[in-house]
Amino acid sequence: MEAFSNYDLLDAVTHKKVAEGHKASFCLEDTTCDVGVRRRYACTAHTQGLGPGCYDTYDAHIDCQWIDITDVAPGNYILKVTVNPDFLVPESDFTNNAARCDITYTGTHATARNCKITSN
């Protein structure tokens, strides 16, 4: 899958996209689950998926886990993350596939706050 999730950095005032990234996917599995929830899917068992209460988590050092902000000026932004943007993975509910966070970028570091699940 070419884009399992999209990462868009938007100007806080105009909502114009100033930077973007995406995550490709080759396997979905339950790498972490809430307490009391049993893992159901594992790529090594050739059964892909994400169970309720489970997550497919990745460390930051894995390729494509960032947005290149080299040319982005310091200021206020919105980070929009959309999972399964093309609806290629069957789900029981597509309304919780996006989240937005307010971002303050100083030129040397970024701070996220007010993260919320959104419908788009």
Coordinates of C-alpha atoms in Angstrom, one line a residue:
M1 CA 0.0 0.0 0.0
E2 CA 1.6 3.2 -1.1
A3 CA 0.1 5.4 1.7
F4 CA -1.3 3.8 4.8
S5 CA -1.2 7.2 6.5
N6 CA -0.7 10.8 5.4
Y7 CA 1.0 13.5 7.5
D8 CA 0.2 17.1 6.6
L9 CA 1.6 20.2 8.2
L10 CA -0.9 23.1 7.6
D11 CA -0.5 26.8 8.3
A12 CA -2.6 27.6 11.4
V13 CA -4.3 30.6 9.8
T14 CA -4.7 29.7 6.1
H15 CA -4.8 25.9 6.5
K16 CA -2.5 25.7 3.4
K17 CA -0.3 22.6 3.3
V18 CA 3.3 23.7 4.0
A19 CA 4.9 20.2 4.3
E20 CA 3.8 16.6 4.0
G21 CA 4.8 13.0 4.5
H22 CA 3.3 9.6 4.3
K23 CA 3.8 6.1 5.6
A24 CA 3.8 3.2 3.3
S25 CA 2.7 -0.2 4.6
F26 CA 3.6 -3.8 3.8
C27 CA 2.0 -5.4 6.9
L28 CA -0.5 -4.6 9.6
E29 CA -0.2 -6.3 12.9
D30 CA -1.1 -6.0 16.6
T31 CA 2.3 -4.9 18.0
T32 CA 0.8 -3.4 21.2
C33 CA -2.5 -4.0 22.8
D34 CA -4.4 -2.5 25.7
V35 CA -4.3 -4.4 29.0
G36 CA -6.5 -7.4 28.8
V37 CA -6.7 -7.4 25.0
R38 CA -5.1 -10.4 23.2
R39 CA -3.1 -10.0 20.0
R40 CA -4.9 -11.5 17.1
Y41 CA -2.8 -10.5 14.1
A42 CA 0.9 -11.0 13.3
C43 CA 2.8 -10.7 10.0
T44 CA 4.9 -13.7 10.8
A45 CA 1.7 -15.8 11.0
H46 CA 0.6 -14.4 7.7
T47 CA -2.6 -13.0 9.3
Q48 CA -2.7 -9.2 8.8
G49 CA -5.0 -6.8 10.6
L50 CA -5.5 -4.6 13.6
G51 CA -7.8 -5.9 16.4
P52 CA -9.9 -3.6 18.5
G53 CA -7.7 -2.2 21.3
C54 CA -4.5 -2.9 19.5
Y55 CA -2.0 -0.8 17.6
D56 CA 0.6 -1.2 14.9
T57 CA 3.4 1.0 16.4
Y58 CA 6.7 2.1 14.9
D59 CA 9.8 3.6 16.4
A60 CA 10.9 7.0 15.1
H61 CA 14.1 5.7 13.6
I62 CA 12.2 3.6 11.0
D63 CA 12.1 5.3 7.6
C64 CA 9.1 7.5 6.7
Q65 CA 8.1 8.4 10.2
W66 CA 8.5 12.1 9.8
I67 CA 7.8 15.3 7.8
D68 CA 10.7 17.1 6.4
I69 CA 10.4 20.7 7.7
T70 CA 13.8 22.0 6.5
D71 CA 12.2 24.9 4.6
V72 CA 9.4 25.6 7.1
A73 CA 9.5 28.9 8.9
P74 CA 9.0 29.1 12.7
G75 CA 5.4 29.7 13.6
N76 CA 2.1 28.0 14.4
Y77 CA 0.8 25.1 12.5
I78 CA -1.6 22.2 12.5
L79 CA -0.5 18.6 12.1
K80 CA -3.1 16.5 10.4
V81 CA -2.6 12.7 10.4
T82 CA -5.0 10.6 8.3
V83 CA -4.9 6.8 8.6
N84 CA -6.2 4.6 5.7
P85 CA -6.8 7.7 3.6
D86 CA -8.0 5.8 0.5
F87 CA -10.2 3.4 2.5
L88 CA -8.3 0.4 1.2
V89 CA -8.4 -1.4 4.6
P90 CA -11.9 -2.6 5.6
E91 CA -13.0 -1.0 8.9
S92 CA -16.1 -0.9 11.0
D93 CA -15.8 2.9 11.4
F94 CA -14.0 5.3 9.2
T95 CA -15.0 8.4 11.2
N96 CA -12.0 8.2 13.6
N97 CA -9.2 8.0 11.0
A98 CA -7.9 11.6 11.3
A99 CA -6.4 13.5 14.1
R100 CA -5.2 17.1 14.3
C101 CA -2.8 18.7 16.7
D102 CA -1.8 22.4 17.2
I103 CA 2.0 22.7 16.6
T104 CA 4.3 25.5 17.6
Y105 CA 7.6 25.4 15.8
T106 CA 10.5 27.6 17.1
G107 CA 13.0 26.8 14.4
T108 CA 14.8 24.4 16.6
H109 CA 12.0 22.3 18.1
A110 CA 8.3 21.7 17.8
T111 CA 5.6 21.3 20.5
A112 CA 2.3 19.6 19.9
R113 CA -0.8 20.3 22.0
N114 CA -4.6 20.0 21.8
C115 CA -4.6 16.8 19.8
K116 CA -8.1 15.6 18.8
I117 CA -9.6 12.9 16.6
T118 CA -11.5 14.5 13.8
S119 CA -13.7 13.3 11.0
N120 CA -11.4 14.8 8.3

